[in-house]
Amino acid sequence: MNEYRILFTGTMDAGKTTAVSTLLENAPITTEVRADHVLLDPTGAPIGMDYGDLALDNGDRLRLYGIPGQRRFDFMWKSLAETALGLVILVDNSRPDPLADLSIYLENFEGLIRDTACVIGIGRMQQHPQPDLDAFSDRMQDHGVVCPVLPTDVRDRQDVLTLVDLLLMQLESRGPARLAGAN
Amino acid sequence: MTPDTPSAAPSSPSIPAAPLERTFALRGLGLRDATVFKSMVKLLAGKTRDRWTCVDNPQADLLVVFGNEPVQAAAGQAAPRPGTQQVIRVEAAERGARADALVLPLRAEEVCAQLDRAGERLAATPPRSVPVTCRLQLTRWPSALLLGADPQYLRLATVLGTRPTTMDELAEKAGCPRSVCDAFAATMHGNGVGRWLIEPKIAEPAPAAGRLEDVPAGLLSRIRSRLSL
């Protein structure tokens, strides 16, 4: 049995847990707290990472991780990123500076984005239309990243599926040399 | 890599774009006039609509040709690019010169105007013949206006954002008709978001250890199946 990972990252309340939960269709989500690096959030609760998994038809598992992306949590995601298929970045457009938030994730996950696949979902755009998608695209260009960026309501399963679909499409587009004959 | 220049379909949405990188080649001009022309182009950088670079390549976006010198390739040279390549004629005397020609001695404002007109024609002319080996590269994620509400365009941009792709490959990977791919490519190129690479594909570097080379056959289709994608 092999395990593969898709990582969801973003600021607090960006919808990482909801996105994972939406994909799992009510399957249980586990929150793991690393005993060797216990950190506390502003309320004093331990910070962990959410994950849930899906069984594939050959017995392999697809694990979906919701992970904090700030650099102080890099001990959490560095090992996860090594064998990840790709990264979903969730940005909360109601925050004071969503573009700066995006920059942080593009910098922190630079290697993963370069080597695998990445898609960016912008949340709460209906209530907070600015910055718009083009501003995010400009910011991605500053970081040399060309990947899908689209409005996303993480409560809507179809929206989250679209993110994953585009992520898989990027992996498929890389061709057999990089995918070692996948599909 | 050399950008090539098929361009926007007439119905494409158009947005103010950053100056495009264009190339020009000289043919038949004397050494002095060629030097003057290239110097003027350099001095005009920032004033012209696009950024122009002189190349020794008959497939440049623009050919600057002296007199009635034929545009066809000389023996042993690559042929000029069919389709959208533009030509500016340079002629020796005002008397009898064509209205659209540059006249010697060269004047900077006339060179500037001719370059801008050539740039406008390049941007406005739909591609007639993009060689099948040309690959389109997205230079950035397209604006929402360019993508519109068409989910096919979202898929096409996603595939192209991964790596430069020929139109045939793009149609296959995105599962879209070739005609849609051509229209998409024209829109991206015409708005400065995509550029054509006319040089042959170079072997890609090996993937980073421990990552994608470990993806086994069938995994992605299994994931799609499990998520009902």
CSV table of C-alpha atoms in Angstrom, one decimal:
chain,number,residue,atom,x,y,z
A,1,MET,CA,0.0,0.0,0.0
A,2,ASN,CA,1.4,3.4,-1.0
A,3,GLU,CA,0.4,6.7,0.3
A,4,TYR,CA,0.2,9.9,-1.8
A,5,ARG,CA,-0.5,13.4,-0.6
A,6,ILE,CA,-2.1,16.6,-1.7
A,7,LEU,CA,-1.4,19.5,0.6
A,8,PHE,CA,-3.8,22.4,1.3
A,9,THR,CA,-2.3,25.4,2.9
A,10,GLY,CA,-3.4,28.9,3.8
A,11,THR,CA,-3.9,31.3,6.6
A,12,MET,CA,-6.1,30.6,9.6
A,13,ASP,CA,-9.7,30.5,8.6
A,14,ALA,CA,-8.9,30.3,4.9
A,15,GLY,CA,-10.8,27.0,4.7
A,16,LYS,CA,-8.2,24.3,4.7
A,17,THR,CA,-10.2,22.0,7.0
A,18,THR,CA,-13.4,22.7,5.2
A,19,ALA,CA,-11.8,22.0,1.8
A,20,VAL,CA,-10.4,18.7,3.0
A,21,SER,CA,-13.7,17.8,4.7
A,22,THR,CA,-15.7,18.7,1.5
A,23,LEU,CA,-13.6,16.3,-0.5
A,24,LEU,CA,-13.9,13.5,2.0
A,25,GLU,CA,-17.7,13.7,2.0
A,26,ASN,CA,-18.2,13.4,5.7
A,27,ALA,CA,-15.4,10.9,6.3
A,28,PRO,CA,-13.7,11.6,9.6
A,29,ILE,CA,-10.9,14.2,9.7
A,30,THR,CA,-8.0,13.6,12.0
A,31,THR,CA,-6.0,16.4,13.6
A,32,GLU,CA,-2.4,15.4,14.3
A,33,VAL,CA,-0.2,17.3,16.8
A,34,ARG,CA,3.4,16.6,16.6
A,35,ALA,CA,4.5,15.7,20.0
A,36,ASP,CA,8.1,16.8,19.3
A,37,HIS,CA,7.0,20.3,18.3
A,38,VAL,CA,3.9,21.3,20.2
A,39,LEU,CA,2.9,24.9,19.3
A,40,LEU,CA,0.0,26.8,20.6
A,41,ASP,CA,-2.4,29.1,18.7
A,42,PRO,CA,-3.5,32.5,20.1
A,43,THR,CA,-6.1,30.8,22.2
A,44,GLY,CA,-3.6,28.4,23.7
A,45,ALA,CA,-4.8,25.3,21.8
A,46,PRO,CA,-2.2,23.0,20.2
A,47,ILE,CA,-1.7,23.6,16.5
A,48,GLY,CA,-1.9,20.6,14.4
A,49,MET,CA,-2.5,19.6,10.8
A,50,ASP,CA,-5.8,18.1,9.6
A,51,TYR,CA,-5.8,15.2,7.3
A,52,GLY,CA,-8.2,12.7,5.9
A,53,ASP,CA,-7.6,9.9,3.5
A,54,LEU,CA,-9.3,8.3,0.6
A,55,ALA,CA,-8.8,4.7,-0.5
A,56,LEU,CA,-8.0,4.2,-4.1
A,57,ASP,CA,-9.2,1.1,-6.0
A,58,ASN,CA,-5.9,-0.7,-5.8
A,59,GLY,CA,-5.5,-0.2,-2.0
A,60,ASP,CA,-3.3,2.9,-2.2
A,61,ARG,CA,-4.3,5.9,-0.1
A,62,LEU,CA,-4.6,9.5,-1.1
A,63,ARG,CA,-4.1,11.7,2.0
A,64,LEU,CA,-5.3,15.2,2.0
A,65,TYR,CA,-3.5,17.4,4.4
A,66,GLY,CA,-4.5,20.9,5.7
A,67,ILE,CA,-1.3,22.5,6.9
A,68,PRO,CA,-0.3,25.9,8.2
A,69,GLY,CA,2.0,27.5,5.7
A,70,GLN,CA,3.9,30.0,7.8
A,71,ARG,CA,7.6,29.4,8.0
A,72,ARG,CA,7.6,28.7,11.7
A,73,PHE,CA,5.6,25.6,10.9
A,74,ASP,CA,8.0,24.4,8.3
A,75,PHE,CA,8.9,21.4,10.4
A,76,MET,CA,5.4,20.2,9.7
A,77,TRP,CA,5.3,20.5,5.9
A,78,LYS,CA,8.8,19.9,4.8
A,79,SER,CA,8.7,16.2,5.1
A,80,LEU,CA,5.1,16.1,3.8
A,81,ALA,CA,6.1,18.1,0.8
A,82,GLU,CA,8.8,15.6,-0.3
A,83,THR,CA,6.3,13.1,-1.7
A,84,ALA,CA,3.4,15.4,-2.3
A,85,LEU,CA,1.6,15.4,-5.6
A,86,GLY,CA,0.9,19.1,-5.4
A,87,LEU,CA,-0.2,22.1,-3.4
A,88,VAL,CA,-3.5,23.9,-3.1
A,89,ILE,CA,-3.1,27.4,-1.7
A,90,LEU,CA,-6.2,28.9,-0.1
A,91,VAL,CA,-6.3,32.7,0.3
A,92,ASP,CA,-8.8,34.5,2.4
A,93,ASN,CA,-9.7,37.7,0.6
A,94,SER,CA,-11.2,39.3,3.7
A,95,ARG,CA,-7.9,39.5,5.4
A,96,PRO,CA,-6.0,42.8,5.5
A,97,ASP,CA,-3.4,42.0,2.8
A,98,PRO,CA,-4.3,38.8,0.8
A,99,LEU,CA,-1.6,39.5,-1.7
A,100,ALA,CA,1.1,39.5,0.9
A,101,ASP,CA,-0.4,36.3,2.3
A,102,LEU,CA,0.0,34.7,-1.2
A,103,SER,CA,3.6,35.8,-1.4
A,104,ILE,CA,4.4,34.1,1.8
A,105,TYR,CA,3.1,30.8,0.5
A,106,LEU,CA,4.7,31.2,-2.9
A,107,GLU,CA,8.0,31.7,-1.2
A,108,ASN,CA,7.7,29.1,1.5
A,109,PHE,CA,6.6,26.4,-1.0
A,110,GLU,CA,8.7,27.5,-3.9
A,111,GLY,CA,10.4,24.1,-4.4
A,112,LEU,CA,7.2,22.1,-4.2
A,113,ILE,CA,5.5,24.5,-6.7
A,114,ARG,CA,8.3,24.2,-9.1
A,115,ASP,CA,8.6,20.5,-9.0
A,116,THR,CA,5.0,19.4,-8.8
A,117,ALA,CA,1.8,21.3,-9.3
A,118,CYS,CA,0.0,24.2,-7.7
A,119,VAL,CA,-3.4,25.8,-7.8
A,120,ILE,CA,-4.7,28.9,-5.9
A,121,GLY,CA,-8.2,29.3,-4.6
A,122,ILE,CA,-9.3,32.8,-3.5
A,123,GLY,CA,-12.1,32.7,-0.9
A,124,ARG,CA,-14.7,35.2,0.1
A,125,MET,CA,-14.4,37.1,-3.1
A,126,GLN,CA,-18.1,37.9,-3.3
A,127,GLN,CA,-18.0,39.9,-0.2
A,128,HIS,CA,-14.4,41.2,-0.8
A,129,PRO,CA,-13.9,41.5,-4.5
A,130,GLN,CA,-10.6,43.4,-4.1
A,131,PRO,CA,-7.9,42.5,-4.8
A,132,ASP,CA,-9.2,40.9,-7.9
A,133,LEU,CA,-7.9,37.8,-9.7
A,134,ASP,CA,-5.7,39.9,-12.0
A,135,ALA,CA,-3.9,41.4,-9.0
A,136,PHE,CA,-3.2,37.9,-7.8
A,137,SER,CA,-2.0,37.0,-11.2
A,138,ASP,CA,0.3,40.0,-11.1
A,139,ARG,CA,1.7,38.8,-7.8
A,140,MET,CA,2.2,35.3,-9.1
A,141,GLN,CA,4.1,36.7,-12.0
A,142,ASP,CA,6.4,38.5,-9.6
A,143,HIS,CA,7.3,35.1,-8.2
A,144,GLY,CA,7.6,33.5,-11.6
A,145,VAL,CA,4.6,31.3,-11.0
A,146,VAL,CA,2.1,30.4,-13.8
A,147,CYS,CA,-0.7,28.4,-12.3
A,148,PRO,CA,-4.5,28.5,-12.1
A,149,VAL,CA,-6.0,31.1,-9.7
A,150,LEU,CA,-9.8,31.2,-9.3
A,151,PRO,CA,-12.5,32.2,-6.9
A,152,THR,CA,-13.3,29.3,-4.5
A,153,ASP,CA,-16.0,28.6,-2.0
A,154,VAL,CA,-14.5,25.7,0.0
A,155,ARG,CA,-18.0,24.7,1.2
A,156,ASP,CA,-18.9,23.9,-2.4
A,157,ARG,CA,-17.6,20.5,-3.3
A,158,GLN,CA,-17.6,21.3,-7.0
A,159,ASP,CA,-15.3,24.3,-6.4
A,160,VAL,CA,-12.9,22.2,-4.4
A,161,LEU,CA,-13.1,19.4,-7.0
A,162,THR,CA,-12.2,21.9,-9.7
A,163,LEU,CA,-9.1,22.9,-7.8
A,164,VAL,CA,-8.0,19.2,-7.6
A,165,ASP,CA,-8.9,18.6,-11.2
A,166,LEU,CA,-6.7,21.4,-12.4
A,167,LEU,CA,-3.9,20.2,-10.1
A,168,LEU,CA,-4.1,16.7,-11.6
A,169,MET,CA,-4.2,18.2,-15.1
A,170,GLN,CA,-0.9,19.9,-14.5
A,171,LEU,CA,0.6,16.6,-13.4
A,172,GLU,CA,-0.7,14.9,-16.5
A,173,SER,CA,0.6,17.8,-18.7
A,174,ARG,CA,4.1,17.3,-17.6
A,175,GLY,CA,4.3,14.2,-19.7
A,176,PRO,CA,5.6,10.7,-19.4
A,177,ALA,CA,9.2,11.8,-18.7
A,178,ARG,CA,8.1,13.4,-15.4
A,179,LEU,CA,5.3,11.1,-14.6
A,180,ALA,CA,7.1,7.8,-15.1
A,181,GLY,CA,4.3,6.5,-17.3
A,182,ALA,CA,1.4,7.5,-15.1
A,183,ASN,CA,-2.0,6.9,-16.8
B,1,MET,CA,14.5,31.0,-27.3
B,2,THR,CA,13.1,33.2,-30.0
B,3,PRO,CA,9.5,34.5,-29.8
B,4,ASP,CA,7.6,34.1,-33.0
B,5,THR,CA,4.6,36.1,-33.9
B,6,PRO,CA,1.2,34.8,-34.9
B,7,SER,CA,-1.3,37.0,-33.4
B,8,ALA,CA,-4.8,37.9,-32.1
B,9,ALA,CA,-8.0,36.8,-33.7
B,10,PRO,CA,-10.2,39.8,-34.6
B,11,SER,CA,-12.8,38.8,-32.0
B,12,SER,CA,-10.3,38.4,-29.2
B,13,PRO,CA,-10.7,40.6,-26.2
B,14,SER,CA,-8.0,43.1,-26.0
B,15,ILE,CA,-6.5,44.6,-22.9
B,16,PRO,CA,-3.7,47.1,-22.5
B,17,ALA,CA,-0.6,45.0,-22.5
B,18,ALA,CA,3.0,45.5,-21.6
B,19,PRO,CA,5.3,46.2,-24.6
B,20,LEU,CA,6.0,43.0,-26.5
B,21,GLU,CA,9.4,41.7,-27.5
B,22,ARG,CA,9.7,41.8,-31.2
B,23,THR,CA,12.5,41.0,-33.6
B,24,PHE,CA,13.6,42.5,-36.8
B,25,ALA,CA,16.1,41.5,-39.5
B,26,LEU,CA,17.8,43.7,-42.1
B,27,ARG,CA,18.2,42.7,-45.7
B,28,GLY,CA,20.0,44.5,-48.5
B,29,LEU,CA,20.8,47.7,-46.6
B,30,GLY,CA,24.3,49.1,-46.9
B,31,LEU,CA,26.6,48.9,-43.8
B,32,ARG,CA,26.1,52.6,-43.0
B,33,ASP,CA,22.3,52.6,-43.3
B,34,ALA,CA,22.0,49.3,-41.4
B,35,THR,CA,24.1,50.8,-38.6
B,36,VAL,CA,22.0,54.0,-38.5
B,37,PHE,CA,18.8,52.0,-38.5
B,38,LYS,CA,19.9,49.8,-35.6
B,39,SER,CA,21.1,52.7,-33.7
B,40,MET,CA,17.8,54.6,-34.1
B,41,VAL,CA,15.9,51.5,-32.9
B,42,LYS,CA,18.0,51.4,-29.8
B,43,LEU,CA,17.5,55.1,-29.2
B,44,LEU,CA,13.8,54.7,-29.7
B,45,ALA,CA,13.5,52.0,-27.1
B,46,GLY,CA,10.8,53.1,-24.7
B,47,LYS,CA,9.1,55.3,-27.3
B,48,THR,CA,8.0,52.6,-29.6
B,49,ARG,CA,4.9,50.5,-28.8
B,50,ASP,CA,7.0,47.3,-28.7
B,51,ARG,CA,10.6,46.5,-27.9
B,52,TRP,CA,12.5,45.7,-31.0
B,53,THR,CA,15.7,43.6,-31.2
B,54,CYS,CA,17.8,43.0,-34.3
B,55,VAL,CA,18.4,39.4,-35.1
B,56,ASP,CA,20.2,37.6,-37.9
B,57,ASN,CA,17.2,35.4,-38.7
B,58,PRO,CA,15.0,35.7,-41.7
B,59,GLN,CA,12.1,34.4,-39.5
B,60,ALA,CA,12.1,37.6,-37.5
B,61,ASP,CA,8.8,39.4,-36.8
B,62,LEU,CA,9.8,42.2,-39.2
B,63,LEU,CA,12.0,42.3,-42.2
B,64,VAL,CA,13.5,45.7,-43.1
B,65,VAL,CA,14.3,45.4,-46.8
B,66,PHE,CA,16.2,47.8,-49.1
B,67,GLY,CA,14.5,48.7,-52.3
B,68,ASN,CA,13.0,45.9,-54.3
B,69,GLU,CA,15.2,43.3,-52.7
B,70,PRO,CA,13.2,40.0,-52.7
B,71,VAL,CA,11.9,38.8,-49.4
B,72,GLN,CA,12.5,35.2,-50.4
B,73,ALA,CA,15.4,33.5,-48.8
B,74,ALA,CA,18.8,33.4,-50.5
B,75,ALA,CA,20.4,30.1,-51.2
B,76,GLY,CA,21.5,28.4,-48.0
B,77,GLN,CA,19.4,30.6,-45.7
B,78,ALA,CA,16.2,29.8,-43.8
B,79,ALA,CA,13.0,30.9,-45.5
B,80,PRO,CA,11.2,33.9,-44.2
B,81,ARG,CA,8.3,32.9,-42.0
B,82,PRO,CA,5.0,32.7,-43.8
B,83,GLY,CA,1.9,34.2,-42.4
B,84,THR,CA,2.2,37.3,-40.2
B,85,GLN,CA,5.7,38.5,-40.8
B,86,GLN,CA,5.8,42.2,-41.6
B,87,VAL,CA,8.0,44.0,-44.1
B,88,ILE,CA,9.2,47.6,-44.2
B,89,ARG,CA,10.8,48.8,-47.4
B,90,VAL,CA,13.6,51.3,-47.4
B,91,GLU,CA,14.1,53.3,-50.5
B,92,ALA,CA,16.8,55.6,-51.8
B,93,ALA,CA,15.0,58.7,-52.9
B,94,GLU,CA,11.7,60.5,-52.1
B,95,ARG,CA,10.8,60.7,-55.8
B,96,GLY,CA,8.9,57.6,-56.7
B,97,ALA,CA,9.1,56.1,-53.2
B,98,ARG,CA,6.1,54.1,-52.0
B,99,ALA,CA,3.9,55.8,-49.5
B,100,ASP,CA,4.5,53.1,-46.9
B,101,ALA,CA,8.3,53.0,-47.4
B,102,LEU,CA,11.1,54.6,-45.3
B,103,VAL,CA,13.1,57.0,-47.3
B,104,LEU,CA,16.9,57.6,-47.0
B,105,PRO,CA,18.3,59.4,-45.2
B,106,LEU,CA,16.5,57.8,-42.3
B,107,ARG,CA,14.6,60.0,-39.8
B,108,ALA,CA,13.9,58.8,-36.3
B,109,GLU,CA,10.3,59.8,-36.2
B,110,GLU,CA,9.5,58.0,-39.4
B,111,VAL,CA,11.3,54.9,-38.2
B,112,CYS,CA,9.3,55.1,-34.9
B,113,ALA,CA,6.0,55.4,-36.8
B,114,GLN,CA,6.9,52.5,-39.1
B,115,LEU,CA,7.8,50.2,-36.3
B,116,ASP,CA,4.6,51.1,-34.4
B,117,ARG,CA,2.5,50.4,-37.5
B,118,ALA,CA,4.3,47.0,-38.0
B,119,GLY,CA,3.7,46.2,-34.3
B,120,GLU,CA,0.0,47.0,-34.7
B,121,ARG,CA,-0.3,44.9,-37.8
B,122,LEU,CA,1.4,42.0,-36.0
B,123,ALA,CA,-1.0,42.3,-33.1
B,124,ALA,CA,-4.0,42.5,-35.3
B,125,THR,CA,-3.4,39.9,-37.9
B,126,PRO,CA,-4.8,36.4,-37.1
B,127,PRO,CA,-2.3,33.6,-37.5
B,128,ARG,CA,-2.5,32.0,-40.9
B,129,SER,CA,0.1,29.4,-40.6
B,130,VAL,CA,1.8,28.5,-37.3
B,131,PRO,CA,4.2,25.7,-38.0
B,132,VAL,CA,3.1,22.6,-36.2
B,133,THR,CA,6.4,22.4,-34.3
B,134,CYS,CA,5.9,25.9,-32.8
B,135,ARG,CA,5.2,25.8,-29.1
B,136,LEU,CA,3.2,28.4,-27.2
B,137,GLN,CA,4.5,29.5,-23.8
B,138,LEU,CA,2.4,31.3,-21.3
B,139,THR,CA,4.4,34.1,-19.8
B,140,ARG,CA,1.9,34.7,-17.0
B,141,TRP,CA,-1.5,33.5,-15.8
B,142,PRO,CA,-4.0,35.2,-18.1
B,143,SER,CA,-6.4,37.9,-16.8
B,144,ALA,CA,-9.9,37.0,-16.0
B,145,LEU,CA,-11.1,39.0,-19.0
B,146,LEU,CA,-9.1,36.9,-21.4
B,147,LEU,CA,-10.2,33.6,-19.8
B,148,GLY,CA,-13.8,34.7,-19.7
B,149,ALA,CA,-16.3,32.2,-18.4
B,150,ASP,CA,-15.2,29.4,-20.8
B,151,PRO,CA,-14.1,26.4,-18.8
B,152,GLN,CA,-12.2,25.2,-21.9
B,153,TYR,CA,-10.0,28.3,-21.7
B,154,LEU,CA,-9.3,27.5,-18.0
B,155,ARG,CA,-8.1,24.0,-18.9
B,156,LEU,CA,-6.0,25.3,-21.9
B,157,ALA,CA,-4.3,27.8,-19.7
B,158,THR,CA,-3.7,25.2,-17.0
B,159,VAL,CA,-2.0,22.9,-19.5
B,160,LEU,CA,0.0,25.7,-21.1
B,161,GLY,CA,1.1,27.0,-17.7
B,162,THR,CA,2.9,23.8,-17.0
B,163,ARG,CA,5.1,23.9,-20.1
B,164,PRO,CA,5.3,25.2,-23.7
B,165,THR,CA,3.1,23.1,-25.9
B,166,THR,CA,2.3,22.7,-29.6
B,167,MET,CA,-1.3,23.2,-30.6
B,168,ASP,CA,-1.7,19.5,-31.4
B,169,GLU,CA,-0.4,18.5,-27.9
B,170,LEU,CA,-2.6,21.2,-26.3
B,171,ALA,CA,-5.7,19.9,-28.0
B,172,GLU,CA,-4.9,16.3,-26.9
B,173,LYS,CA,-4.0,17.2,-23.3
B,174,ALA,CA,-6.8,19.6,-22.7
B,175,GLY,CA,-9.4,17.6,-24.6
B,176,CYS,CA,-10.4,20.6,-26.7
B,177,PRO,CA,-10.9,21.0,-30.4
B,178,ARG,CA,-7.9,22.3,-32.3
B,179,SER,CA,-9.9,25.3,-33.5
B,180,VAL,CA,-10.5,26.3,-29.9
B,181,CYS,CA,-6.8,25.9,-29.1
B,182,ASP,CA,-5.9,28.1,-32.1
B,183,ALA,CA,-8.3,30.8,-31.0
B,184,PHE,CA,-7.1,30.6,-27.5
B,185,ALA,CA,-3.4,30.8,-28.6
B,186,ALA,CA,-4.2,33.9,-30.8
B,187,THR,CA,-5.9,35.6,-27.9
B,188,MET,CA,-3.0,34.9,-25.5
B,189,HIS,CA,-0.4,35.9,-28.0
B,190,GLY,CA,-2.2,39.0,-29.1
B,191,ASN,CA,-2.5,40.3,-25.6
B,192,GLY,CA,1.1,39.6,-24.7
B,193,VAL,CA,0.4,36.7,-22.3
B,194,GLY,CA,1.8,34.0,-24.6
B,195,ARG,CA,4.7,33.8,-26.9
B,196,TRP,CA,5.6,31.4,-29.7
B,197,LEU,CA,8.8,29.4,-29.4
B,198,ILE,CA,10.1,28.4,-32.8
B,199,GLU,CA,13.2,26.6,-31.7
B,200,PRO,CA,13.1,22.9,-31.3
B,201,LYS,CA,12.1,21.4,-28.0
B,202,ILE,CA,14.9,20.8,-25.6
B,203,ALA,CA,15.0,17.8,-23.4
B,204,GLU,CA,13.7,18.6,-19.9
B,205,PRO,CA,15.9,18.2,-16.9
B,206,ALA,CA,15.3,15.2,-14.7
B,207,PRO,CA,12.7,15.6,-12.0
B,208,ALA,CA,13.7,16.3,-8.5
B,209,ALA,CA,14.5,13.1,-6.6
B,210,GLY,CA,11.8,11.7,-4.5
B,211,ARG,CA,9.0,13.5,-6.3
B,212,LEU,CA,7.2,13.0,-9.5
B,213,GLU,CA,9.3,10.1,-10.8
B,214,ASP,CA,7.7,8.1,-8.1
B,215,VAL,CA,4.2,8.5,-9.4
B,216,PRO,CA,3.2,5.1,-10.7
B,217,ALA,CA,1.2,4.4,-13.8
B,218,GLY,CA,-2.5,4.8,-13.3
B,219,LEU,CA,-2.4,6.8,-10.1
B,220,LEU,CA,-3.9,10.0,-11.5
B,221,SER,CA,-6.7,8.2,-13.2
B,222,ARG,CA,-7.4,6.3,-9.9
B,223,ILE,CA,-7.6,9.6,-8.1
B,224,ARG,CA,-9.9,11.0,-10.7
B,225,SER,CA,-12.1,7.9,-10.5
B,226,ARG,CA,-12.3,8.1,-6.7
B,227,LEU,CA,-13.3,11.7,-6.7
B,228,SER,CA,-15.7,11.2,-9.7
B,229,LEU,CA,-13.7,13.8,-11.8
